[in-house]
Amino acid sequence: MAPSAVQKFRPVVISGPSGTGKSTLLKRLFAEYPDTFGFSISHTTRAPRAGEKDGREYNFTTKEGFLDLVAQNGFIEHAQFGGNHYGTSVQAVKNIAEKERICILDIEMEGVKQVKKTDLNARFLFLAPPSLEELEKRLRGRGTETEDSLQKRLAQAHNELEYSKQEGAHDKIVVNDDLEKAYVELRDWVVDGGRFGASQ
Ligand SMILES: Nc1ncnc2c1ncn2[C@@H]1O[C@H](COP(=O)(O)OP(=O)(O)OP(=O)(O)O)[C@@H](O)[C@H]1O
């Protein structure tokens, strides 16, 4: 039987505390490997803004449609912001594999646990900071956080680090100390000699 798209184009889940450097490293990976990766398109109940197209920026949906999909366990993760629902559906991730691209999911711990319950056959990489002190320095240096949001992120970072120590939580852990070294380690694991984790 031919392997399904998600078996061949296995999604890669990158998690790690906010500020560890996920965006920085992914940006480099996408630049070095254009047309290889993709992000899934999220669902939202908010109205499209001018210029936004259904199925491109978001899958725009009604509240009823959204809640139906929640009831069917169709979402990997979903949340409410400002009165609107947002979510990443399992199908949206599969659609990337159908397009013969590797879907990258940049999600947090609860999302990681949800992905494990699906048939997505994903690979899990955890990006760890060298220490919580260094993470705090980077978050402050980025200049995007208030004191309150910084403290929340650090508390969540502690939880993520504890989870990452559990047997089988992740397939690969990369410590982002020296950026260059971390990039090479992440890239080599993701690319996997051109196999991208597929067994055939
Ligand atoms: N190895 C490194 N050494 C020093 N600074 C780094 C390193 N990697 C990333 N940074 C810096 O740390 C800050 C946080 O990085 P980045 O925004 O990529 O984190 P993130 O994990 O994507 O965070 P979020 O989940 O909040 O989006 C940035 O200012 C980035 O330039």
Short mmCIF file of C-alpha atoms and ligand atoms in Angstrom, two decimals:
data_model
loop_
_atom_site.label_atom_id
_atom_site.label_comp_id
_atom_site.label_asym_id
_atom_site.label_seq_id
_atom_site.Cartn_x
_atom_site.Cartn_y
_atom_site.Cartn_z
CA MET A 1 0.00 0.00 0.00
CA ALA A 2 1.32 3.46 -0.84
CA PRO A 3 2.30 5.38 2.28
CA SER A 4 -0.04 8.23 3.12
CA ALA A 5 1.23 11.76 2.71
CA VAL A 6 1.69 12.25 6.45
CA GLN A 7 3.83 9.15 6.63
CA LYS A 8 6.14 10.46 3.95
CA PHE A 9 5.92 14.16 4.73
CA ARG A 10 5.91 13.86 8.48
CA PRO A 11 4.98 17.05 10.32
CA VAL A 12 7.64 18.47 12.62
CA VAL A 13 6.56 19.91 15.93
CA ILE A 14 8.93 22.52 17.32
CA SER A 15 8.20 23.52 20.87
CA GLY A 16 10.10 25.29 23.57
CA PRO A 17 9.66 28.23 25.89
CA SER A 18 8.80 31.59 24.44
CA GLY A 19 12.03 33.43 23.66
CA THR A 20 14.21 30.32 23.19
CA GLY A 21 14.78 31.19 19.55
CA LYS A 22 12.26 29.11 17.59
CA SER A 23 11.34 31.88 15.14
CA THR A 24 14.99 32.85 14.65
CA LEU A 25 16.02 29.29 13.78
CA LEU A 26 12.98 28.51 11.64
CA LYS A 27 13.55 31.63 9.60
CA ARG A 28 17.03 30.38 8.75
CA LEU A 29 15.75 26.91 7.96
CA PHE A 30 13.11 28.23 5.55
CA ALA A 31 15.70 30.44 3.86
CA GLU A 32 18.08 27.53 3.35
CA TYR A 33 15.32 25.15 2.22
CA PRO A 34 12.77 27.14 0.24
CA ASP A 35 9.64 25.31 -1.00
CA THR A 36 10.19 22.48 1.47
CA PHE A 37 8.20 23.49 4.51
CA GLY A 38 4.78 24.92 5.19
CA PHE A 39 2.64 26.21 8.00
CA SER A 40 -0.90 24.95 8.42
CA ILE A 41 -3.70 27.44 7.89
CA SER A 42 -5.63 28.15 11.08
CA HIS A 43 -9.39 28.38 11.50
CA THR A 44 -10.94 31.53 12.89
CA THR A 45 -14.42 32.86 13.56
CA ARG A 46 -13.31 36.46 13.14
CA ALA A 47 -14.39 38.28 10.00
CA PRO A 48 -11.88 38.48 7.15
CA ARG A 49 -10.07 41.82 6.89
CA ALA A 50 -9.76 43.64 3.58
CA GLY A 51 -7.53 41.63 1.25
CA GLU A 52 -7.75 38.42 3.26
CA LYS A 53 -8.92 35.34 1.40
CA ASP A 54 -10.62 32.26 2.83
CA GLY A 55 -8.18 29.36 2.84
CA ARG A 56 -5.16 31.62 2.45
CA GLU A 57 -4.65 33.67 5.62
CA TYR A 58 -7.21 31.66 7.56
CA ASN A 59 -10.03 29.22 7.10
CA PHE A 60 -12.83 31.61 7.97
CA THR A 61 -15.68 29.84 9.67
CA THR A 62 -18.86 30.49 11.61
CA LYS A 63 -19.00 30.00 15.35
CA GLU A 64 -21.32 27.05 14.78
CA GLY A 65 -18.96 25.43 12.29
CA PHE A 66 -16.05 25.99 14.62
CA LEU A 67 -17.78 24.44 17.63
CA ASP A 68 -18.86 21.46 15.50
CA LEU A 69 -15.23 20.80 14.64
CA VAL A 70 -14.29 21.12 18.33
CA ALA A 71 -16.96 18.51 19.15
CA GLN A 72 -15.51 16.20 16.50
CA ASN A 73 -12.03 16.52 18.05
CA GLY A 74 -10.92 18.14 14.81
CA PHE A 75 -8.53 20.60 16.45
CA ILE A 76 -5.01 20.09 17.72
CA GLU A 77 -5.38 23.25 19.73
CA HIS A 78 -7.86 26.05 19.90
CA ALA A 79 -8.33 29.16 21.96
CA GLN A 80 -10.41 32.28 22.23
CA PHE A 81 -8.96 35.78 21.86
CA GLY A 82 -10.97 38.94 21.93
CA GLY A 83 -14.27 37.10 21.55
CA ASN A 84 -13.16 35.10 18.50
CA HIS A 85 -12.15 31.46 18.24
CA TYR A 86 -8.89 30.36 16.65
CA GLY A 87 -7.60 26.85 16.10
CA THR A 88 -5.26 24.53 14.23
CA SER A 89 -7.10 21.59 12.72
CA VAL A 90 -5.67 18.15 12.14
CA GLN A 91 -6.89 18.36 8.55
CA ALA A 92 -5.05 21.63 7.93
CA VAL A 93 -1.80 19.89 8.89
CA LYS A 94 -2.57 16.96 6.60
CA ASN A 95 -3.25 19.38 3.75
CA ILE A 96 0.38 20.53 3.90
CA ALA A 97 1.60 16.94 3.57
CA GLU A 98 -0.78 16.48 0.63
CA LYS A 99 1.05 19.37 -1.02
CA GLU A 100 4.26 17.39 -0.48
CA ARG A 101 5.66 19.77 2.09
CA ILE A 102 6.77 19.25 5.66
CA CYS A 103 4.38 20.99 8.00
CA ILE A 104 6.09 22.84 10.82
CA LEU A 105 4.04 23.27 13.96
CA ASP A 106 5.39 25.85 16.37
CA ILE A 107 3.25 25.04 19.41
CA GLU A 108 3.43 24.83 23.17
CA MET A 109 3.31 21.88 25.51
CA GLU A 110 -0.46 21.37 25.59
CA GLY A 111 -0.47 21.34 21.79
CA VAL A 112 2.36 18.82 21.77
CA LYS A 113 0.30 16.48 23.92
CA GLN A 114 -2.68 16.91 21.60
CA VAL A 115 -0.64 16.13 18.47
CA LYS A 116 0.44 12.89 20.09
CA LYS A 117 -3.21 11.83 20.27
CA THR A 118 -3.69 12.22 16.51
CA ASP A 119 -2.63 10.07 13.55
CA LEU A 120 -0.31 12.82 12.27
CA ASN A 121 2.83 10.73 12.75
CA ALA A 122 4.75 13.85 13.77
CA ARG A 123 8.32 14.22 14.95
CA PHE A 124 8.96 16.29 18.05
CA LEU A 125 11.83 18.68 18.64
CA PHE A 126 12.24 20.66 21.81
CA LEU A 127 14.30 23.83 21.73
CA ALA A 128 15.68 24.52 25.20
CA PRO A 129 17.30 27.70 26.48
CA PRO A 130 20.76 27.33 28.07
CA SER A 131 19.16 28.40 31.36
CA LEU A 132 16.12 30.26 32.66
CA GLU A 133 18.40 33.24 33.43
CA GLU A 134 19.55 33.41 29.81
CA LEU A 135 15.95 33.04 28.61
CA GLU A 136 14.91 36.00 30.75
CA LYS A 137 17.78 38.02 29.28
CA ARG A 138 16.67 37.22 25.72
CA LEU A 139 13.05 38.02 26.39
CA ARG A 140 14.04 41.34 27.95
CA GLY A 141 16.43 41.98 25.07
CA ARG A 142 13.70 41.34 22.50
CA GLY A 143 11.76 44.19 24.05
CA THR A 144 8.34 42.75 23.26
CA GLU A 145 7.11 41.94 26.77
CA THR A 146 5.62 43.80 29.70
CA GLU A 147 6.83 42.75 33.16
CA ASP A 148 3.59 40.83 33.59
CA SER A 149 3.76 38.92 30.32
CA LEU A 150 7.47 38.24 30.94
CA GLN A 151 6.74 36.63 34.31
CA LYS A 152 3.96 34.53 32.75
CA ARG A 153 6.30 33.34 30.01
CA LEU A 154 8.99 32.42 32.54
CA ALA A 155 6.51 30.43 34.64
CA GLN A 156 5.32 28.61 31.52
CA ALA A 157 8.97 28.02 30.53
CA HIS A 158 9.51 26.21 33.82
CA ASN A 159 6.55 23.89 33.03
CA GLU A 160 7.79 23.24 29.51
CA LEU A 161 11.28 22.36 30.78
CA GLU A 162 9.86 19.94 33.33
CA TYR A 163 7.74 18.25 30.65
CA SER A 164 10.73 17.98 28.30
CA LYS A 165 12.53 15.84 30.90
CA GLN A 166 9.83 13.16 30.70
CA GLU A 167 10.77 10.01 28.85
CA GLY A 168 9.41 10.08 25.29
CA ALA A 169 8.13 13.67 25.43
CA HIS A 170 10.32 14.67 22.49
CA ASP A 171 12.42 12.88 19.88
CA LYS A 172 15.16 15.47 19.92
CA ILE A 173 16.29 18.22 22.28
CA VAL A 174 18.44 21.08 21.01
CA VAL A 175 19.89 23.61 23.44
CA ASN A 176 20.05 27.03 21.85
CA ASP A 177 23.23 28.35 23.42
CA ASP A 178 25.47 29.17 20.48
CA LEU A 179 23.07 30.09 17.66
CA GLU A 180 25.24 28.65 14.89
CA LYS A 181 25.68 25.29 16.59
CA ALA A 182 22.00 25.09 17.51
CA TYR A 183 21.00 25.82 13.91
CA VAL A 184 23.19 23.08 12.48
CA GLU A 185 21.91 20.55 15.02
CA LEU A 186 18.27 21.46 14.40
CA ARG A 187 18.66 21.51 10.62
CA ASP A 188 20.52 18.20 10.47
CA TRP A 189 17.87 16.50 12.58
CA VAL A 190 14.94 17.97 10.64
CA VAL A 191 16.45 17.32 7.20
CA ASP A 192 17.73 13.91 8.24
CA GLY A 193 19.96 13.43 5.20
CA GLY A 194 17.05 14.40 2.92
CA ARG A 195 14.65 11.82 4.37
CA PHE A 196 12.90 14.26 6.75
CA GLY A 197 12.22 11.42 9.14
CA ALA A 198 10.47 9.15 6.65
CA SER A 199 11.41 5.51 6.94
CA GLN A 200 11.16 4.92 3.20
N1 LIG B 1 21.51 31.49 20.46
C1 LIG B 1 21.08 32.74 20.75
N2 LIG B 1 21.88 33.55 21.45
C2 LIG B 1 21.47 34.79 21.78
N3 LIG B 1 20.26 35.34 21.46
C3 LIG B 1 19.42 34.56 20.77
C4 LIG B 1 19.77 33.24 20.37
N4 LIG B 1 18.71 32.71 19.69
C5 LIG B 1 17.76 33.67 19.65
N5 LIG B 1 18.17 34.79 20.29
C6 LIG B 1 17.41 36.03 20.52
O1 LIG B 1 16.44 35.72 21.52
C7 LIG B 1 15.21 36.43 21.28
C8 LIG B 1 14.05 35.43 21.21
O2 LIG B 1 14.13 34.67 20.01
P1 LIG B 1 12.81 34.30 19.15
O3 LIG B 1 11.95 35.49 18.99
O4 LIG B 1 13.30 33.58 17.93
O5 LIG B 1 12.12 33.27 20.18
P2 LIG B 1 10.81 32.35 20.02
O6 LIG B 1 11.15 31.05 20.66
O7 LIG B 1 10.37 32.32 18.62
O8 LIG B 1 9.76 33.13 20.92
P3 LIG B 1 8.11 33.15 20.84
O9 LIG B 1 7.68 31.74 21.13
O10 LIG B 1 7.73 34.12 21.94
O11 LIG B 1 7.74 33.63 19.48
C9 LIG B 1 15.39 37.20 19.97
O12 LIG B 1 15.67 38.54 20.28
C10 LIG B 1 16.59 36.48 19.31
O13 LIG B 1 17.32 37.37 18.48
#
